[in-house]
PDB file of N, CA and C in Angstrom:
ATOM      1  N   ASP V 190      87.699 -12.905 -46.033  1.00 74.00           N
ATOM      2  CA  ASP V 190      88.295 -11.615 -45.821  1.00 74.00           C
ATOM      3  C   ASP V 190      87.221 -10.567 -45.957  1.00 74.00           C
ATOM      4  N   THR V 191      87.042  -9.800 -44.899  1.00 83.00           N
ATOM      5  CA  THR V 191      85.923  -8.800 -44.917  1.00 83.00           C
ATOM      6  C   THR V 191      86.168  -7.380 -45.386  1.00 83.00           C
ATOM      7  N   SER V 192      87.386  -7.349 -46.023  1.00 84.00           N
ATOM      8  CA  SER V 192      87.704  -6.067 -46.698  1.00 84.00           C
ATOM      9  C   SER V 192      86.800  -5.623 -47.787  1.00 84.00           C
ATOM     10  N   GLY V 193      86.229  -4.515 -47.607  1.00 87.00           N
ATOM     11  CA  GLY V 193      85.338  -3.946 -48.628  1.00 87.00           C
ATOM     12  C   GLY V 193      83.879  -4.292 -48.460  1.00 87.00           C
ATOM     13  N   CYS V 194      83.599  -4.994 -47.393  1.00 90.00           N
ATOM     14  CA  CYS V 194      82.173  -5.567 -47.171  1.00 90.00           C
ATOM     15  C   CYS V 194      81.228  -4.407 -46.954  1.00 90.00           C
ATOM     16  N   GLY V 195      81.675  -3.328 -46.231  1.00 91.00           N
ATOM     17  CA  GLY V 195      80.824  -2.133 -46.013  1.00 91.00           C
ATOM     18  C   GLY V 195      80.567  -1.420 -47.286  1.00 91.00           C
ATOM     19  N   ASP V 196      81.574  -1.220 -48.169  1.00 92.00           N
ATOM     20  CA  ASP V 196      81.449  -0.520 -49.316  1.00 92.00           C
ATOM     21  C   ASP V 196      80.635  -1.315 -50.349  1.00 92.00           C
ATOM     22  N   SER V 197      80.791  -2.713 -50.290  1.00 93.00           N
ATOM     23  CA  SER V 197      79.901  -3.470 -51.162  1.00 93.00           C
ATOM     24  C   SER V 197      78.502  -3.506 -50.801  1.00 93.00           C
ATOM     25  N   TYR V 198      78.204  -3.479 -49.494  1.00 95.00           N
ATOM     26  CA  TYR V 198      76.926  -3.372 -48.962  1.00 95.00           C
ATOM     27  C   TYR V 198      76.212  -2.134 -49.455  1.00 95.00           C
ATOM     28  N   THR V 199      77.019  -0.910 -49.369  1.00 96.00           N
ATOM     29  CA  THR V 199      76.382   0.249 -49.901  1.00 96.00           C
ATOM     30  C   THR V 199      76.104   0.219 -51.435  1.00 96.00           C
ATOM     31  N   GLY V 200      77.030  -0.387 -52.066  1.00 95.00           N
ATOM     32  CA  GLY V 200      76.977  -0.516 -53.575  1.00 95.00           C
ATOM     33  C   GLY V 200      75.706  -1.418 -53.889  1.00 95.00           C
ATOM     34  N   GLY V 201      75.467  -2.438 -53.166  1.00 96.00           N
ATOM     35  CA  GLY V 201      74.366  -3.399 -53.445  1.00 96.00           C
ATOM     36  C   GLY V 201      73.036  -2.756 -53.140  1.00 96.00           C
ATOM     37  N   PHE V 202      73.024  -1.922 -52.083  1.00 97.00           N
ATOM     38  CA  PHE V 202      71.788  -1.080 -51.711  1.00 97.00           C
ATOM     39  C   PHE V 202      71.462  -0.111 -52.816  1.00 97.00           C
ATOM     40  N   ILE V 203      72.432   0.581 -53.240  1.00 97.00           N
ATOM     41  CA  ILE V 203      72.335   1.575 -54.241  1.00 97.00           C
ATOM     42  C   ILE V 203      71.785   0.899 -55.621  1.00 97.00           C
ATOM     43  N   ALA V 204      72.274  -0.231 -55.885  1.00 97.00           N
ATOM     44  CA  ALA V 204      72.059  -0.967 -57.088  1.00 97.00           C
ATOM     45  C   ALA V 204      70.548  -1.331 -57.061  1.00 97.00           C
ATOM     46  N   GLY V 205      69.991  -1.738 -55.949  1.00 97.00           N
ATOM     47  CA  GLY V 205      68.569  -1.869 -55.823  1.00 97.00           C
ATOM     48  C   GLY V 205      67.816  -0.662 -55.961  1.00 97.00           C
ATOM     49  N   LEU V 206      68.280   0.501 -55.271  1.00 97.00           N
ATOM     50  CA  LEU V 206      67.445   1.719 -55.335  1.00 97.00           C
ATOM     51  C   LEU V 206      67.419   2.269 -56.856  1.00 97.00           C
ATOM     52  N   VAL V 207      68.432   2.193 -57.688  1.00 97.00           N
ATOM     53  CA  VAL V 207      68.408   2.593 -59.011  1.00 97.00           C
ATOM     54  C   VAL V 207      67.418   1.820 -59.919  1.00 97.00           C
ATOM     55  N   ARG V 208      67.097   0.575 -59.350  1.00 97.00           N
ATOM     56  CA  ARG V 208      66.198  -0.331 -60.085  1.00 97.00           C
ATOM     57  C   ARG V 208      64.756  -0.232 -59.536  1.00 97.00           C
ATOM     58  N   ASN V 209      64.591   0.831 -58.681  1.00 97.00           N
ATOM     59  CA  ASN V 209      63.351   1.128 -58.004  1.00 97.00           C
ATOM     60  C   ASN V 209      62.781  -0.002 -57.164  1.00 97.00           C
ATOM     61  N   TRP V 210      63.737  -0.797 -56.579  1.00 97.00           N
ATOM     62  CA  TRP V 210      63.306  -1.853 -55.671  1.00 97.00           C
ATOM     63  C   TRP V 210      62.820  -1.283 -54.325  1.00 97.00           C
ATOM     64  N   ASP V 211      61.974  -1.938 -53.584  1.00 95.00           N
ATOM     65  CA  ASP V 211      61.582  -1.463 -52.209  1.00 95.00           C
ATOM     66  C   ASP V 211      62.798  -1.598 -51.352  1.00 95.00           C
ATOM     67  N   LEU V 212      62.615  -0.836 -50.154  1.00 95.00           N
ATOM     68  CA  LEU V 212      63.834  -0.893 -49.309  1.00 95.00           C
ATOM     69  C   LEU V 212      64.333  -2.240 -48.751  1.00 95.00           C
ATOM     70  N   LEU V 213      63.355  -3.010 -48.439  1.00 93.00           N
ATOM     71  CA  LEU V 213      63.647  -4.377 -47.878  1.00 93.00           C
ATOM     72  C   LEU V 213      64.344  -5.169 -48.991  1.00 93.00           C
ATOM     73  N   ASP V 214      64.086  -5.133 -50.279  1.00 94.00           N
ATOM     74  CA  ASP V 214      64.827  -5.922 -51.199  1.00 94.00           C
ATOM     75  C   ASP V 214      66.191  -5.285 -51.495  1.00 94.00           C
ATOM     76  N   CYS V 215      66.220  -3.968 -51.328  1.00 96.00           N
ATOM     77  CA  CYS V 215      67.505  -3.247 -51.415  1.00 96.00           C
ATOM     78  C   CYS V 215      68.450  -3.743 -50.267  1.00 96.00           C
ATOM     79  N   ALA V 216      67.916  -3.918 -49.206  1.00 95.00           N
ATOM     80  CA  ALA V 216      68.811  -4.345 -48.003  1.00 95.00           C
ATOM     81  C   ALA V 216      69.141  -5.888 -48.251  1.00 95.00           C
ATOM     82  N   LYS V 217      68.228  -6.648 -48.797  1.00 94.00           N
ATOM     83  CA  LYS V 217      68.532  -8.032 -49.081  1.00 94.00           C
ATOM     84  C   LYS V 217      69.720  -8.125 -50.065  1.00 94.00           C
ATOM     85  N   LEU V 218      69.570  -7.303 -51.117  1.00 96.00           N
ATOM     86  CA  LEU V 218      70.663  -7.354 -52.247  1.00 96.00           C
ATOM     87  C   LEU V 218      71.920  -6.880 -51.538  1.00 96.00           C
ATOM     88  N   ALA V 219      71.938  -5.841 -50.805  1.00 96.00           N
ATOM     89  CA  ALA V 219      73.116  -5.311 -50.152  1.00 96.00           C
ATOM     90  C   ALA V 219      73.750  -6.371 -49.307  1.00 96.00           C
ATOM     91  N   THR V 220      73.000  -7.031 -48.515  1.00 94.00           N
ATOM     92  CA  THR V 220      73.512  -8.181 -47.660  1.00 94.00           C
ATOM     93  C   THR V 220      74.110  -9.335 -48.458  1.00 94.00           C
ATOM     94  N   ALA V 221      73.459  -9.743 -49.502  1.00 94.00           N
ATOM     95  CA  ALA V 221      73.965 -10.659 -50.435  1.00 94.00           C
ATOM     96  C   ALA V 221      75.338 -10.206 -51.050  1.00 94.00           C
ATOM     97  N   THR V 222      75.363  -9.037 -51.478  1.00 94.00           N
ATOM     98  CA  THR V 222      76.584  -8.510 -52.037  1.00 94.00           C
ATOM     99  C   THR V 222      77.729  -8.563 -51.101  1.00 94.00           C
ATOM    100  N   ALA V 223      77.471  -8.002 -49.842  1.00 93.00           N
ATOM    101  CA  ALA V 223      78.500  -8.037 -48.801  1.00 93.00           C
ATOM    102  C   ALA V 223      78.885  -9.495 -48.391  1.00 93.00           C
ATOM    103  N   ALA V 224      77.979 -10.369 -48.335  1.00 92.00           N
ATOM    104  CA  ALA V 224      78.259 -11.777 -47.995  1.00 92.00           C
ATOM    105  C   ALA V 224      79.110 -12.410 -49.111  1.00 92.00           C
ATOM    106  N   THR V 225      78.729 -12.110 -50.271  1.00 92.00           N
ATOM    107  CA  THR V 225      79.649 -12.691 -51.464  1.00 92.00           C
ATOM    108  C   THR V 225      81.086 -12.265 -51.391  1.00 92.00           C
ATOM    109  N   VAL V 226      81.190 -10.898 -51.043  1.00 91.00           N
ATOM    110  CA  VAL V 226      82.586 -10.284 -51.029  1.00 91.00           C
ATOM    111  C   VAL V 226      83.310 -10.937 -49.851  1.00 91.00           C
ATOM    112  N   ALA V 227      82.659 -11.281 -48.768  1.00 91.00           N
ATOM    113  CA  ALA V 227      83.279 -11.852 -47.560  1.00 91.00           C
ATOM    114  C   ALA V 227      83.907 -13.268 -47.774  1.00 91.00           C
ATOM    115  N   THR V 228      83.176 -13.978 -48.832  1.00 88.00           N
ATOM    116  CA  THR V 228      83.682 -15.276 -49.103  1.00 88.00           C
ATOM    117  C   THR V 228      85.010 -15.409 -49.840  1.00 88.00           C
ATOM    118  N   GLY V 229      85.518 -14.200 -50.417  1.00 83.00           N
ATOM    119  CA  GLY V 229      86.740 -14.228 -51.183  1.00 83.00           C
ATOM    120  C   GLY V 229      87.881 -13.445 -50.469  1.00 83.00           C
ATOM    121  N   LEU V 230      88.985 -13.433 -51.190  1.00 79.00           N
ATOM    122  CA  LEU V 230      90.224 -12.777 -50.662  1.00 79.00           C
ATOM    123  C   LEU V 230      90.200 -11.417 -51.389  1.00 79.00           C
ATOM    124  N   GLY V 231      90.166 -10.269 -50.646  1.00 71.00           N
ATOM    125  CA  GLY V 231      90.076  -9.032 -51.315  1.00 71.00           C
ATOM    126  C   GLY V 231      88.822  -8.510 -51.586  1.00 71.00           C
ATOM    127  N   SER V 232      88.701  -7.267 -51.676  1.00 69.00           N
ATOM    128  CA  SER V 232      87.305  -6.588 -51.914  1.00 69.00           C
ATOM    129  C   SER V 232      86.815  -6.956 -53.365  1.00 69.00           C
ATOM    130  N   GLY V 233      85.661  -7.516 -53.353  1.00 66.00           N
ATOM    131  CA  GLY V 233      85.042  -7.732 -54.673  1.00 66.00           C
ATOM    132  C   GLY V 233      85.528  -8.952 -55.428  1.00 66.00           C
ATOM    133  N   ALA V 234      86.459  -9.684 -54.787  1.00 69.00           N
ATOM    134  CA  ALA V 234      86.983 -10.893 -55.609  1.00 69.00           C
ATOM    135  C   ALA V 234      86.021 -11.890 -56.119  1.00 69.00           C
ATOM    136  N   ASN V 235      84.927 -12.070 -55.376  1.00 81.00           N
ATOM    137  CA  ASN V 235      84.026 -13.177 -55.799  1.00 81.00           C
ATOM    138  C   ASN V 235      82.804 -12.573 -56.440  1.00 81.00           C
ATOM    139  N   LEU V 236      82.692 -11.257 -56.711  1.00 87.00           N
ATOM    140  CA  LEU V 236      81.549 -10.760 -57.406  1.00 87.00           C
ATOM    141  C   LEU V 236      81.713 -11.017 -58.832  1.00 87.00           C
ATOM    142  N   VAL V 237      80.726 -11.748 -59.411  1.00 88.00           N
ATOM    143  CA  VAL V 237      80.737 -12.173 -60.826  1.00 88.00           C
ATOM    144  C   VAL V 237      79.934 -11.220 -61.617  1.00 88.00           C
ATOM    145  N   SER V 238      78.687 -11.110 -61.249  1.00 92.00           N
ATOM    146  CA  SER V 238      77.721 -10.315 -62.012  1.00 92.00           C
ATOM    147  C   SER V 238      76.524  -9.914 -61.128  1.00 92.00           C
ATOM    148  N   PHE V 239      75.790  -9.063 -61.681  1.00 93.00           N
ATOM    149  CA  PHE V 239      74.556  -8.567 -60.877  1.00 93.00           C
ATOM    150  C   PHE V 239      73.638  -9.887 -60.788  1.00 93.00           C
ATOM    151  N   GLU V 240      73.488 -10.581 -61.914  1.00 94.00           N
ATOM    152  CA  GLU V 240      72.594 -11.747 -61.853  1.00 94.00           C
ATOM    153  C   GLU V 240      73.039 -12.885 -60.815  1.00 94.00           C
ATOM    154  N   GLU V 241      74.299 -12.974 -60.731  1.00 93.00           N
ATOM    155  CA  GLU V 241      74.776 -13.961 -59.808  1.00 93.00           C
ATOM    156  C   GLU V 241      74.591 -13.519 -58.315  1.00 93.00           C
ATOM    157  N   THR V 242      74.672 -12.220 -58.146  1.00 93.00           N
ATOM    158  CA  THR V 242      74.444 -11.704 -56.830  1.00 93.00           C
ATOM    159  C   THR V 242      72.997 -11.732 -56.384  1.00 93.00           C
ATOM    160  N   VAL V 243      72.065 -11.553 -57.380  1.00 94.00           N
ATOM    161  CA  VAL V 243      70.711 -11.649 -57.231  1.00 94.00           C
ATOM    162  C   VAL V 243      70.319 -13.185 -56.874  1.00 94.00           C
ATOM    163  N   LYS V 244      71.044 -14.035 -57.581  1.00 93.00           N
ATOM    164  CA  LYS V 244      70.839 -15.567 -57.258  1.00 93.00           C
ATOM    165  C   LYS V 244      71.256 -15.841 -55.855  1.00 93.00           C
ATOM    166  N   ALA V 245      72.384 -15.297 -55.459  1.00 91.00           N
ATOM    167  CA  ALA V 245      72.847 -15.444 -54.023  1.00 91.00           C
ATOM    168  C   ALA V 245      71.817 -14.930 -53.012  1.00 91.00           C
ATOM    169  N   MET V 246      71.313 -13.676 -53.347  1.00 93.00           N
ATOM    170  CA  MET V 246      70.293 -13.074 -52.491  1.00 93.00           C
ATOM    171  C   MET V 246      69.034 -13.997 -52.365  1.00 93.00           C
ATOM    172  N   ASN V 247      68.692 -14.717 -53.404  1.00 93.00           N
ATOM    173  CA  ASN V 247      67.473 -15.603 -53.362  1.00 93.00           C
ATOM    174  C   ASN V 247      67.809 -17.053 -52.760  1.00 93.00           C
ATOM    175  N   THR V 248      69.058 -17.353 -52.600  1.00 91.00           N
ATOM    176  CA  THR V 248      69.321 -18.703 -52.206  1.00 91.00           C
ATOM    177  C   THR V 248      70.089 -18.833 -50.922  1.00 91.00           C
ATOM    178  N   LEU V 249      70.879 -17.756 -50.534  1.00 85.00           N
ATOM    179  CA  LEU V 249      71.606 -17.866 -49.305  1.00 85.00           C
ATOM    180  C   LEU V 249      70.713 -17.983 -48.086  1.00 85.00           C
ATOM    181  N   PRO V 250      71.111 -18.880 -47.104  1.00 83.00           N
ATOM    182  CA  PRO V 250      70.237 -19.095 -46.000  1.00 83.00           C
ATOM    183  C   PRO V 250      70.195 -17.813 -45.142  1.00 83.00           C
ATOM    184  N   VAL V 251      69.019 -17.586 -44.613  1.00 77.00           N
ATOM    185  CA  VAL V 251      68.757 -16.389 -43.675  1.00 77.00           C
ATOM    186  C   VAL V 251      68.700 -16.889 -42.247  1.00 77.00           C
ATOM    187  N   ARG V 252      69.639 -16.447 -41.504  1.00 74.00           N
ATOM    188  CA  ARG V 252      69.695 -16.784 -40.042  1.00 74.00           C
ATOM    189  C   ARG V 252      69.218 -15.677 -39.130  1.00 74.00           C
ATOM    190  N   GLY V 253      68.306 -16.136 -38.224  1.00 66.00           N
ATOM    191  CA  GLY V 253      67.753 -15.221 -37.336  1.00 66.00           C
ATOM    192  C   GLY V 253      66.757 -14.205 -37.849  1.00 66.00           C
ATOM    193  N   ALA V 254      66.156 -14.556 -38.975  1.00 56.00           N
ATOM    194  CA  ALA V 254      65.317 -13.504 -39.524  1.00 56.00           C
ATOM    195  C   ALA V 254      63.960 -13.465 -38.713  1.00 56.00           C
ATOM    196  N   ARG V 255      63.475 -12.203 -38.615  1.00 59.00           N
ATOM    197  CA  ARG V 255      62.265 -11.976 -37.875  1.00 59.00           C
ATOM    198  C   ARG V 255      61.391 -11.288 -38.770  1.00 59.00           C
ATOM    199  N   ALA V 256      60.049 -11.727 -38.653  1.00 57.00           N
ATOM    200  CA  ALA V 256      58.913 -11.001 -39.405  1.00 57.00           C
ATOM    201  C   ALA V 256      58.756  -9.778 -38.830  1.00 57.00           C
ATOM    202  N   CYS V 257      58.348  -8.808 -39.701  1.00 58.00           N
ATOM    203  CA  CYS V 257      58.000  -7.404 -39.272  1.00 58.00           C
ATOM    204  C   CYS V 257      56.694  -7.575 -38.647  1.00 58.00           C
ATOM    205  N   PRO V 258      56.433  -7.127 -37.396  1.00 58.00           N
ATOM    206  CA  PRO V 258      55.164  -7.182 -36.772  1.00 58.00           C
ATOM    207  C   PRO V 258      54.108  -6.259 -37.408  1.00 58.00           C
ATOM    208  N   SER V 259      54.519  -5.291 -38.139  1.00 55.00           N
ATOM    209  CA  SER V 259      53.591  -4.363 -38.796  1.00 55.00           C
ATOM    210  C   SER V 259      53.131  -4.807 -40.252  1.00 55.00           C
ATOM    211  N   THR V 260      51.921  -4.713 -40.436  1.00 58.00           N
ATOM    212  CA  THR V 260      51.501  -5.312 -41.790  1.00 58.00           C
ATOM    213  C   THR V 260      51.911  -4.284 -42.950  1.00 58.00           C
ATOM    214  N   ASP V 261      52.163  -3.042 -42.633  1.00 56.00           N
ATOM    215  CA  ASP V 261      52.622  -2.093 -43.730  1.00 56.00           C
ATOM    216  C   ASP V 261      54.093  -2.050 -43.802  1.00 56.00           C
ATOM    217  N   GLN V 262      54.786  -2.775 -43.091  1.00 58.00           N
ATOM    218  CA  GLN V 262      56.308  -2.890 -43.114  1.00 58.00           C
ATOM    219  C   GLN V 262      56.996  -1.578 -42.737  1.00 58.00           C
ATOM    220  N   SER V 263      56.268  -0.772 -41.981  1.00 56.00           N
ATOM    221  CA  SER V 263      56.882   0.496 -41.595  1.00 56.00           C
ATOM    222  C   SER V 263      58.102   0.332 -40.651  1.00 56.00           C
ATOM    223  N   CYS V 264      58.180  -0.888 -40.056  1.00 54.00           N
ATOM    224  CA  CYS V 264      59.292  -1.128 -38.978  1.00 54.00           C
ATOM    225  C   CYS V 264      60.493  -1.240 -39.896  1.00 54.00           C
ATOM    226  N   TYR V 265      60.528  -1.712 -41.111  1.00 50.00           N
ATOM    227  CA  TYR V 265      61.695  -1.791 -41.857  1.00 50.00           C
ATOM    228  C   TYR V 265      62.094  -0.403 -42.220  1.00 50.00           C
ATOM    229  N   ILE V 266      61.343   0.496 -42.550  1.00 46.00           N
ATOM    230  CA  ILE V 266      61.698   1.860 -42.930  1.00 46.00           C
ATOM    231  C   ILE V 266      62.291   2.557 -41.637  1.00 46.00           C
ATOM    232  N   ARG V 267      61.806   2.340 -40.554  1.00 46.00           N
ATOM    233  CA  ARG V 267      62.378   2.980 -39.324  1.00 46.00           C
ATOM    234  C   ARG V 267      63.734   2.398 -39.008  1.00 46.00           C
ATOM    235  N   ILE V 268      64.026   1.106 -39.261  1.00 45.00           N
ATOM    236  CA  ILE V 268      65.273   0.552 -39.042  1.00 45.00           C
ATOM    237  C   ILE V 268      66.367   1.167 -40.040  1.00 45.00           C
ATOM    238  N   ILE V 269      66.016   1.216 -41.357  1.00 45.00           N
ATOM    239  CA  ILE V 269      66.907   1.706 -42.277  1.00 45.00           C
ATOM    240  C   ILE V 269      67.115   3.180 -42.183  1.00 45.00           C
ATOM    241  N   SER V 270      66.110   3.945 -42.068  1.00 41.00           N
ATOM    242  CA  SER V 270      66.196   5.409 -42.076  1.00 41.00           C
ATOM    243  C   SER V 270      66.553   6.039 -40.720  1.00 41.00           C
TER     244      SER V 270
END
């Protein structure tokens, strides 16, 4: 059920920002948060804790990931902003 995935993505991104994470890690946390929400029924049903979401961020498979061609990662900033 994808109810609440957009809101949870935003929440995950903000959670990274308030921890002073770089934008790429904020986006990774946001994606893991939304992916976790999508695995349950109802918005946020499968969110257990911040720690579990970070674990998901570090272990979920990444499909179709592309490396940033720029060494300073400015392409990520252009995509997000």
